[in-house]
Coordinates of C-alpha atoms and ligand atoms in Angstrom, one line a residue:
M91 CA 0.0 0.0 0.0
S92 CA 1.4 3.4 -1.0
D93 CA 2.8 5.5 1.9
L94 CA 1.1 8.5 0.4
I95 CA -2.0 7.6 2.4
R96 CA -0.2 8.2 5.7
K97 CA 0.8 11.7 4.9
T98 CA -0.9 14.9 6.2
A99 CA -2.4 17.4 3.8
V100 CA 0.6 19.7 4.5
E101 CA 3.1 16.9 3.6
L102 CA 1.1 16.0 0.5
S103 CA 1.1 19.6 -0.6
E104 CA 4.9 19.8 -0.2
L105 CA 5.4 16.6 -2.2
M106 CA 3.3 18.1 -5.0
A107 CA 5.2 21.5 -4.9
S108 CA 8.5 19.7 -5.1
G109 CA 7.3 17.5 -8.0
E110 CA 7.8 14.3 -6.0
A111 CA 4.2 13.3 -6.3
S112 CA 1.3 14.4 -8.6
A113 CA -2.2 15.1 -7.6
V114 CA -3.3 12.2 -9.7
E115 CA -0.9 9.8 -8.0
I116 CA -2.1 11.0 -4.6
T117 CA -5.7 10.7 -5.5
Q118 CA -5.2 7.2 -7.0
A119 CA -3.4 6.1 -3.8
H120 CA -6.4 7.1 -1.8
L121 CA -8.9 5.5 -4.2
D122 CA -6.9 2.3 -4.0
R123 CA -7.0 2.5 -0.2
I124 CA -10.8 2.9 -0.3
G125 CA -11.0 -0.1 -2.6
A126 CA -8.9 -2.1 -0.2
V127 CA -10.5 -1.2 3.2
D128 CA -13.9 0.3 2.7
G129 CA -15.6 -3.0 2.4
A130 CA -14.8 -3.4 6.1
V131 CA -15.2 0.2 7.2
H132 CA -18.1 1.4 5.0
A133 CA -17.2 5.1 5.3
F134 CA -18.3 5.9 1.8
L135 CA -21.8 5.8 0.3
H136 CA -20.5 6.9 -3.1
V137 CA -17.0 7.1 -4.5
D138 CA -16.6 9.4 -7.4
T139 CA -13.5 7.8 -9.1
E140 CA -13.8 9.6 -12.4
G141 CA -14.6 13.0 -11.0
A142 CA -11.8 12.8 -8.4
L143 CA -9.2 11.8 -11.0
A144 CA -10.4 14.6 -13.4
Q145 CA -10.2 17.2 -10.6
A146 CA -6.7 15.9 -9.7
A147 CA -5.5 16.0 -13.4
A148 CA -6.8 19.6 -13.6
V149 CA -4.7 20.6 -10.6
D150 CA -1.6 18.9 -12.1
Q151 CA -2.1 20.8 -15.3
K152 CA -2.4 24.1 -13.6
R153 CA 0.7 23.4 -11.6
A154 CA 2.6 22.5 -14.8
A155 CA 1.4 25.7 -16.4
G156 CA 2.9 27.6 -13.5
E157 CA -0.4 28.8 -12.0
K158 CA -0.3 29.8 -8.3
L159 CA -2.2 27.2 -6.3
G160 CA -3.6 27.3 -2.8
P161 CA -2.1 25.1 0.0
L162 CA -4.7 22.3 -0.4
A163 CA -4.7 22.1 -4.2
G164 CA -4.6 18.4 -5.2
V165 CA -5.3 17.1 -1.7
P166 CA -8.1 14.5 -1.5
L167 CA -11.1 15.0 0.7
A168 CA -14.2 13.0 1.9
L169 CA -17.4 14.9 1.8
K170 CA -20.3 14.2 4.2
D171 CA -23.3 13.1 2.1
V172 CA -25.5 16.0 3.5
L173 CA -23.8 18.6 1.3
T174 CA -24.9 19.0 -2.3
Q175 CA -22.4 18.4 -5.1
D176 CA -23.5 19.1 -8.6
G177 CA -24.4 15.9 -10.4
V178 CA -23.1 13.6 -7.6
P179 CA -25.6 11.4 -5.7
T180 CA -26.5 13.0 -2.4
T181 CA -28.7 11.1 0.0
A182 CA -28.2 12.5 3.6
G183 CA -28.2 8.8 4.6
S184 CA -31.9 8.5 3.7
K185 CA -34.0 6.3 1.4
M186 CA -36.0 9.5 0.8
L187 CA -33.2 10.9 -1.4
E188 CA -32.0 7.7 -3.0
G189 CA -30.9 8.4 -6.6
W190 CA -31.2 12.2 -6.2
K191 CA -28.4 14.1 -8.0
P192 CA -28.4 17.8 -6.9
P193 CA -28.2 20.3 -9.7
Y194 CA -25.8 22.6 -7.8
D195 CA -22.8 22.8 -5.5
A196 CA -23.1 23.8 -1.8
T197 CA -21.1 26.9 -1.0
V198 CA -18.6 24.7 0.9
V199 CA -18.2 22.5 -2.1
Q200 CA -17.8 25.5 -4.5
R201 CA -15.0 26.7 -2.2
L202 CA -13.3 23.3 -2.1
K203 CA -13.4 23.1 -5.8
A204 CA -12.1 26.6 -6.2
A205 CA -9.2 25.7 -3.9
G206 CA -8.4 22.6 -6.0
V207 CA -9.3 20.2 -3.3
V208 CA -10.1 16.8 -4.8
I209 CA -13.5 15.4 -3.7
L210 CA -13.2 11.6 -3.5
G211 CA -16.8 10.9 -2.7
K212 CA -19.7 11.1 -0.2
T213 CA -19.5 9.7 3.3
N214 CA -22.0 7.8 5.4
M215 CA -24.1 9.4 8.1
D216 CA -27.1 9.0 10.3
E217 CA -30.2 9.7 8.3
F218 CA -30.6 13.5 7.9
A219 CA -27.8 13.8 10.5
M220 CA -30.0 12.5 13.4
G221 CA -27.9 10.2 15.5
S222 CA -24.6 9.6 17.3
S223 CA -23.4 6.3 15.7
T224 CA -24.3 6.1 11.9
E225 CA -26.5 3.2 12.9
N226 CA -29.5 5.4 11.7
S227 CA -28.1 5.5 8.1
A228 CA -30.5 3.8 5.6
Y229 CA -27.4 2.3 4.0
G230 CA -25.8 0.4 6.8
T231 CA -23.5 1.3 9.7
T232 CA -19.9 2.6 9.4
H233 CA -17.3 0.7 11.4
N234 CA -14.7 2.4 13.6
P235 CA -11.3 1.7 12.2
W236 CA -9.9 1.4 15.7
D237 CA -12.2 -1.6 16.4
L238 CA -14.5 -2.7 13.6
N239 CA -17.1 -3.9 16.1
R240 CA -17.6 -0.4 17.4
I241 CA -19.4 2.6 16.0
P242 CA -17.4 5.5 14.7
G243 CA -19.7 8.1 16.2
G244 CA -22.3 10.1 14.4
S245 CA -23.9 11.6 12.6
G246 CA -20.7 12.2 10.6
G247 CA -19.2 8.8 11.4
G248 CA -18.3 8.2 7.7
S249 CA -16.1 11.3 7.4
S250 CA -14.2 10.6 10.6
A251 CA -13.8 6.9 9.9
A252 CA -12.4 7.8 6.4
L253 CA -9.7 9.8 8.1
A254 CA -8.9 7.1 10.7
A255 CA -8.8 4.4 7.9
Y256 CA -6.4 6.6 5.9
E257 CA -8.9 6.7 3.1
A258 CA -8.6 10.5 3.0
P259 CA -6.4 13.1 4.8
L260 CA -9.2 15.6 5.0
A261 CA -13.0 15.5 5.4
I262 CA -16.0 17.7 5.8
G263 CA -18.6 17.2 8.5
T264 CA -21.6 19.1 9.8
D265 CA -22.2 19.8 13.5
T266 CA -25.7 20.4 14.8
G267 CA -25.3 18.8 18.2
G268 CA -21.8 17.3 18.0
S269 CA -21.7 15.4 14.7
I270 CA -18.2 16.6 13.9
R271 CA -16.7 16.6 17.4
Q272 CA -18.1 13.3 18.7
P273 CA -17.0 11.2 15.7
G274 CA -13.7 13.0 15.9
A275 CA -13.3 12.0 19.5
F276 CA -14.3 8.4 18.8
T277 CA -11.8 8.0 15.9
G278 CA -8.8 9.7 17.3
T279 CA -9.0 12.6 14.8
V280 CA -9.5 16.3 14.9
G281 CA -13.1 17.7 14.5
V282 CA -13.9 21.4 14.5
K283 CA -17.3 23.0 14.7
P284 CA -16.8 26.6 13.6
T285 CA -18.8 29.5 15.0
Y286 CA -22.4 29.2 13.8
G287 CA -22.6 31.4 10.7
G288 CA -18.8 31.2 10.2
T289 CA -19.4 28.6 7.5
S290 CA -22.2 28.7 5.0
R291 CA -25.3 26.4 5.2
Y292 CA -26.2 27.0 1.5
G293 CA -26.5 23.5 -0.1
L294 CA -26.5 21.8 3.3
I295 CA -29.6 19.6 3.6
A296 CA -31.1 21.2 6.7
L297 CA -31.6 19.4 10.0
A298 CA -32.0 22.3 12.5
S299 CA -31.3 25.6 10.7
S300 CA -30.4 27.6 13.9
L301 CA -27.8 25.0 14.8
D302 CA -26.3 23.5 11.6
T303 CA -22.7 24.2 11.0
P304 CA -20.3 22.7 8.4
G305 CA -16.7 22.3 9.5
P306 CA -13.4 20.6 8.9
C307 CA -12.1 17.2 10.0
A308 CA -8.5 16.0 9.7
R309 CA -5.8 14.0 11.4
T310 CA -3.8 17.0 12.5
T311 CA -4.7 20.5 13.9
L312 CA -2.9 22.4 11.1
D313 CA -4.6 20.4 8.4
A314 CA -8.0 21.2 9.9
A315 CA -7.0 24.9 10.1
L316 CA -6.0 25.0 6.4
L317 CA -9.3 23.4 5.5
H318 CA -11.2 25.7 7.8
E319 CA -9.7 28.7 6.0
V320 CA -10.8 27.3 2.6
I321 CA -14.4 26.8 3.5
A322 CA -15.2 29.6 6.0
G323 CA -16.2 33.2 5.4
H324 CA -19.3 35.3 4.5
D325 CA -21.8 33.9 2.0
P326 CA -24.7 36.1 0.8
M327 CA -26.6 32.9 0.0
D328 CA -27.0 32.1 3.7
S329 CA -29.0 34.7 5.6
T330 CA -27.3 33.8 9.0
S331 CA -23.8 33.9 7.6
I332 CA -21.5 36.3 9.6
N333 CA -20.1 39.1 7.5
Q334 CA -16.7 39.4 9.3
P335 CA -13.2 38.3 8.4
V336 CA -12.4 34.6 9.1
P337 CA -10.5 34.2 12.4
A338 CA -6.8 33.6 11.8
V339 CA -7.0 29.9 12.4
V340 CA -3.9 28.8 10.4
D341 CA -1.7 31.3 12.2
A342 CA -3.1 30.1 15.5
A343 CA -2.5 26.4 14.7
R344 CA 1.1 27.2 13.8
R345 CA 1.6 29.4 16.9
A346 CA 0.2 26.6 19.1
D347 CA 1.1 28.6 22.2
V348 CA -1.0 28.6 25.4
A349 CA 1.3 30.6 27.7
G350 CA -0.8 33.0 29.7
L351 CA -4.1 31.7 28.2
R352 CA -6.9 31.4 30.7
I353 CA -8.6 28.0 30.5
G354 CA -11.8 27.1 32.4
V355 CA -12.6 23.5 33.2
V356 CA -16.4 23.2 33.2
K357 CA -17.4 21.8 36.5
E358 CA -20.7 20.3 35.3
L359 CA -19.1 18.3 32.4
G360 CA -17.6 15.4 34.3
G361 CA -18.1 13.1 37.3
E362 CA -21.0 10.6 37.4
G363 CA -21.7 8.9 34.1
Y364 CA -18.2 9.6 32.7
Q365 CA -15.9 6.7 31.9
P366 CA -12.8 6.8 34.3
G367 CA -10.4 6.4 31.3
V368 CA -11.9 9.4 29.6
E369 CA -11.6 11.5 32.7
A370 CA -8.1 10.4 33.3
R371 CA -6.8 11.4 29.8
F372 CA -8.8 14.6 30.0
H373 CA -7.2 15.7 33.3
E374 CA -3.7 14.7 32.2
A375 CA -4.2 17.0 29.1
V376 CA -5.3 19.8 31.4
E377 CA -2.1 19.2 33.5
L378 CA -0.1 19.3 30.3
L379 CA -1.6 22.7 29.3
T380 CA -0.8 24.0 32.8
K381 CA 2.8 23.0 32.3
L382 CA 2.8 24.8 29.0
G383 CA 1.9 28.0 30.9
A384 CA -1.9 28.1 30.7
E385 CA -3.8 29.4 33.8
V386 CA -6.4 26.8 34.6
V387 CA -9.4 27.4 36.8
E388 CA -12.7 25.6 37.4
V389 CA -15.7 27.3 36.0
S390 CA -19.4 26.6 36.7
C391 CA -22.0 26.7 33.9
P392 CA -25.1 25.8 36.0
H393 CA -27.5 25.7 33.1
F394 CA -25.6 23.2 31.0
E395 CA -27.5 20.3 32.6
Y396 CA -30.6 21.5 30.8
A397 CA -28.9 21.7 27.4
L398 CA -29.9 18.2 26.4
P399 CA -33.6 18.5 27.1
A400 CA -33.7 22.0 25.5
Y401 CA -31.9 20.6 22.4
Y402 CA -34.3 17.7 22.1
L403 CA -37.2 20.2 21.8
I404 CA -35.5 22.8 19.6
L405 CA -33.9 20.3 17.2
P406 CA -37.0 18.2 16.5
S407 CA -39.1 21.4 16.2
E408 CA -36.8 22.7 13.5
A409 CA -36.3 19.3 11.9
S410 CA -40.1 18.6 11.6
S411 CA -40.5 21.8 9.7
N412 CA -37.4 21.4 7.5
L413 CA -38.3 17.8 6.6
A414 CA -41.8 18.8 5.5
K415 CA -40.4 19.5 2.1
F416 CA -40.0 15.7 1.5
D417 CA -43.5 15.4 0.2
A418 CA -43.0 12.9 -2.7
M419 CA -43.4 15.8 -5.2
R420 CA -40.1 17.5 -5.4
Y421 CA -37.2 15.2 -4.6
G422 CA -36.3 11.5 -4.6
L423 CA -38.8 8.8 -3.5
R424 CA -42.4 8.6 -4.5
V425 CA -44.5 5.7 -3.4
G426 CA -48.1 4.7 -4.4
D427 CA -48.4 7.0 -7.3
D428 CA -50.7 4.7 -9.2
G429 CA -53.1 7.3 -10.7
E430 CA -55.7 6.3 -8.2
N431 CA -54.3 7.5 -4.9
S432 CA -54.8 11.1 -3.8
A433 CA -51.7 13.4 -3.5
E434 CA -52.1 13.2 0.3
K435 CA -52.1 9.4 0.2
V436 CA -49.0 9.4 -1.9
M437 CA -47.4 11.8 0.5
N438 CA -48.2 9.6 3.5
L439 CA -47.1 6.4 1.8
T440 CA -43.8 8.0 0.7
R441 CA -43.0 9.5 4.1
E442 CA -44.0 6.2 5.8
A443 CA -41.6 4.3 3.5
G444 CA -38.9 6.9 3.1
F445 CA -38.1 7.9 6.7
G446 CA -36.4 5.7 9.3
A447 CA -37.6 5.2 12.9
E448 CA -35.4 8.0 14.4
V449 CA -36.5 10.5 11.8
K450 CA -40.1 9.7 12.4
R451 CA -39.6 9.9 16.2
R452 CA -38.2 13.4 15.9
I453 CA -40.8 14.6 13.4
M454 CA -43.5 13.5 15.9
L455 CA -41.7 15.1 18.9
G456 CA -41.2 18.4 16.9
T457 CA -44.7 18.5 15.6
H458 CA -46.0 18.1 19.1
A459 CA -43.7 20.7 20.6
L460 CA -44.8 23.2 18.0
S461 CA -48.5 22.5 18.2
S462 CA -50.8 25.2 19.4
G463 CA -51.4 24.8 23.1
Y464 CA -48.0 23.2 23.7
Y465 CA -45.8 25.7 21.8
D466 CA -45.1 27.9 24.8
A467 CA -44.6 25.1 27.3
Y468 CA -42.2 23.2 25.1
Y469 CA -40.6 25.2 22.2
G470 CA -40.9 28.5 24.0
Q471 CA -39.5 27.2 27.3
A472 CA -36.6 25.5 25.4
Q473 CA -35.7 28.8 23.8
K474 CA -35.6 30.5 27.2
V475 CA -33.2 27.7 28.4
R476 CA -31.1 28.3 25.3
T477 CA -30.7 31.9 26.4
L478 CA -29.7 30.9 29.9
I479 CA -27.0 28.6 28.4
A480 CA -25.7 31.4 26.2
R481 CA -25.5 33.6 29.3
D482 CA -23.5 30.9 31.1
F483 CA -21.0 31.1 28.3
T484 CA -20.9 34.9 28.3
K485 CA -20.3 34.9 32.0
A486 CA -17.6 32.2 31.8
Y487 CA -15.8 34.1 29.0
E488 CA -15.5 37.1 31.3
Q489 CA -13.3 34.9 33.5
V490 CA -11.4 32.7 31.0
D491 CA -10.5 32.7 27.3
V492 CA -11.7 29.2 26.5
L493 CA -13.6 26.4 28.3
V494 CA -12.6 22.7 28.2
S495 CA -14.2 19.4 29.0
P496 CA -14.1 15.8 27.7
A497 CA -15.7 15.7 24.2
T498 CA -17.8 12.7 25.1
P499 CA -18.7 10.9 28.4
T500 CA -17.4 7.6 27.1
T501 CA -15.3 6.1 24.3
A502 CA -16.8 4.5 21.2
F503 CA -19.4 1.9 22.1
A504 CA -20.2 -1.4 20.4
I505 CA -22.4 -1.5 17.4
G506 CA -25.9 -2.3 18.5
D507 CA -25.3 -1.3 22.1
R508 CA -27.6 1.7 22.2
V509 CA -29.9 1.3 19.2
N510 CA -32.9 0.5 21.4
D511 CA -32.2 3.1 24.0
P512 CA -32.6 6.6 22.5
I513 CA -31.9 8.4 25.8
A514 CA -28.6 6.5 26.2
M515 CA -27.8 7.5 22.6
Y516 CA -28.7 11.2 23.3
K517 CA -26.4 11.3 26.4
N518 CA -23.4 11.1 24.1
D519 CA -24.0 14.7 23.3
L520 CA -23.9 16.1 26.8
C521 CA -20.7 18.0 26.3
T522 CA -21.0 19.1 22.7
I523 CA -24.6 20.4 22.7
P524 CA -24.2 23.6 24.8
S525 CA -21.9 25.2 22.2
N526 CA -24.4 24.5 19.4
L527 CA -27.2 26.1 21.4
A528 CA -25.0 29.2 22.0
G529 CA -23.5 29.3 18.5
N530 CA -20.0 29.1 19.9
A531 CA -16.9 27.7 18.2
A532 CA -15.8 24.3 19.6
A533 CA -13.5 21.4 18.7
S534 CA -12.3 17.9 19.7
F535 CA -8.7 17.0 19.7
P536 CA -7.2 13.6 20.4
C537 CA -5.8 13.3 23.9
G538 CA -5.0 9.7 24.4
L539 CA -6.4 6.2 24.8
A540 CA -8.7 5.1 27.6
D541 CA -7.2 2.4 29.9
E542 CA -10.3 0.3 29.9
D543 CA -10.6 -0.3 26.2
G544 CA -7.6 1.3 24.5
L545 CA -9.9 3.6 22.5
P546 CA -9.4 7.3 21.6
V547 CA -10.5 10.1 24.0
G548 CA -11.3 13.6 22.8
F549 CA -10.4 16.8 24.5
H550 CA -13.1 19.4 24.0
V551 CA -12.3 23.1 23.6
M552 CA -15.0 25.8 23.5
A553 CA -14.3 29.4 22.4
P554 CA -16.4 32.6 22.1
V555 CA -18.2 33.4 18.8
M556 CA -15.7 34.2 16.1
R557 CA -12.7 33.2 18.2
D558 CA -12.2 29.9 16.4
D559 CA -8.5 30.7 16.4
L560 CA -8.4 30.0 20.1
L561 CA -9.5 26.4 19.4
Y562 CA -6.5 25.8 17.1
Q563 CA -4.1 27.5 19.5
V564 CA -5.0 25.1 22.3
G565 CA -5.3 22.1 19.9
G566 CA -2.0 22.8 18.3
A567 CA -0.2 23.2 21.7
L568 CA -1.7 20.0 23.0
E569 CA -0.9 18.1 19.8
A570 CA 2.7 19.2 19.9
A571 CA 3.2 18.3 23.5
L572 CA 1.5 14.9 23.1
A573 CA 3.5 14.2 20.0
E574 CA 6.7 14.4 22.1
Q575 CA 5.3 11.8 24.4
W576 CA 3.9 9.5 21.8
G577 CA 6.4 10.1 19.0
G578 CA 3.6 11.2 16.6
V579 CA -0.1 11.9 16.5
L580 CA -2.5 9.6 18.3
M581 CA -3.6 8.1 15.0
S582 CA -0.1 6.5 14.6
K583 CA -1.2 4.2 17.4
A584 CA -4.2 2.8 15.6
P585 CA -4.1 -0.9 14.7
E586 CA -3.5 -1.8 11.1
L587 CA -6.6 -2.5 9.1
E588 CA -6.8 -5.7 7.3
V589 CA -6.5 -5.0 3.6
S590 CA -8.7 -7.1 1.4
R591 CA -6.7 -7.0 -1.8
Ligands
LIG848 N1 -26.3 13.3 18.0 C1 -26.9 14.5 17.6 C2 -28.3 14.2 17.2 O1 -28.7 13.1 17.0 C3 -26.1 15.0 16.5 C4 -26.7 15.9 15.5 C5 -25.8 16.5 14.6 O2 -24.8 17.2 15.0 N2 -26.1 16.4 13.3 O3 -29.1 15.1 17.1

């Protein structure tokens, strides 16, 4: 197997600049890797072999012609199947969209293409991004490359698993309640949720519009920062896009300095229900940052304990409204259209057949929470709680620059373990959801392996709105210090995957 697949995006870029490898060679190496391991991992729903090779050849041509190229030109990437790519199948993990080929590129995709990033294909996810394990995908579960019997996290498990299986050095995810950070934590990779509005939602199949945030996934902090810079920035096509300069994330990842930085450990995100090995690695990382000169204090965010219930009212409410457009008329699936059935009947039959159990559960929850007579008690109340959580952050940031916690209460669990227990599944998102509700920037960085099971643990950093740079500063410092201990990034400790050809 080519050693090109082990390289970071930065290293690949250097190889291309020096003429030691072409974009086509690099792309082919990753396509070969996908061919060899994806049967076992199932990170991809669609591999665009021809399109990827054509994009790579175009980059090689531009380079040969002496054109100035960006730092990620020719670097392959795995794209979560919730973002539209012109002419390429996009399902959002749902039967509802089987066979649908969008007629346009999402803004994120437009920017990737403009930067010469090579899109290898579309990655698996929980249906419409509802889930924490990819087990809600209509197209089968993705397996965690660290242990194929475990889930890779969700909803963007395919993107993170593609990184951990060395099928791609870069990936795009979307984070509504942790779907970039939690799979990042479970696969020993870096996952960043930018500030809400810092990356465009145009062309992102909506789950909850006030929370949805596309973001970068990579095996190193600097790679994630480079990708962040490519995709972020104002977009007039998204009405909630922030019209401000992109925070200097690449500089911050390079600086990787925490001396004098004030770090707050969130008191409420730890203790009962948290796996001892997760807490141990988290506290060691905090110690390490202290040694590097950070000032660490404990901070209380008393309303965080209500984040999960508030989220599970707000998200289903918005989702039930966003998913109303899947009415058998406009996109994808249509069932029972026999010339006899009424439009309403066709709509009902299609939604019955096209949506999975979790999606139906949330549509029902959301419809109920929004119904007249209950609206104030459920949706209205949840919005008030959301404000209290945002205030907790504002108060905390008067004291400290960033907040930290474990990214998840446990490491990756076994496939099948929590499918019949939605509450246990939802509890995965205890640490990640507050930042979504407040629109903050947040990220997960690998911080070691839990003693109990040898599986990756994620270190969660939360920063104020449009201070995404602080995430990379902390992540970069942690990564550098841990690399000294480990002799490389955490991923270098992952077991070899069995290669099928
Ligand atoms: N686990 C969360 C949920 O099921 C993740 C959602 C997301 O970020 N897309 O809602």
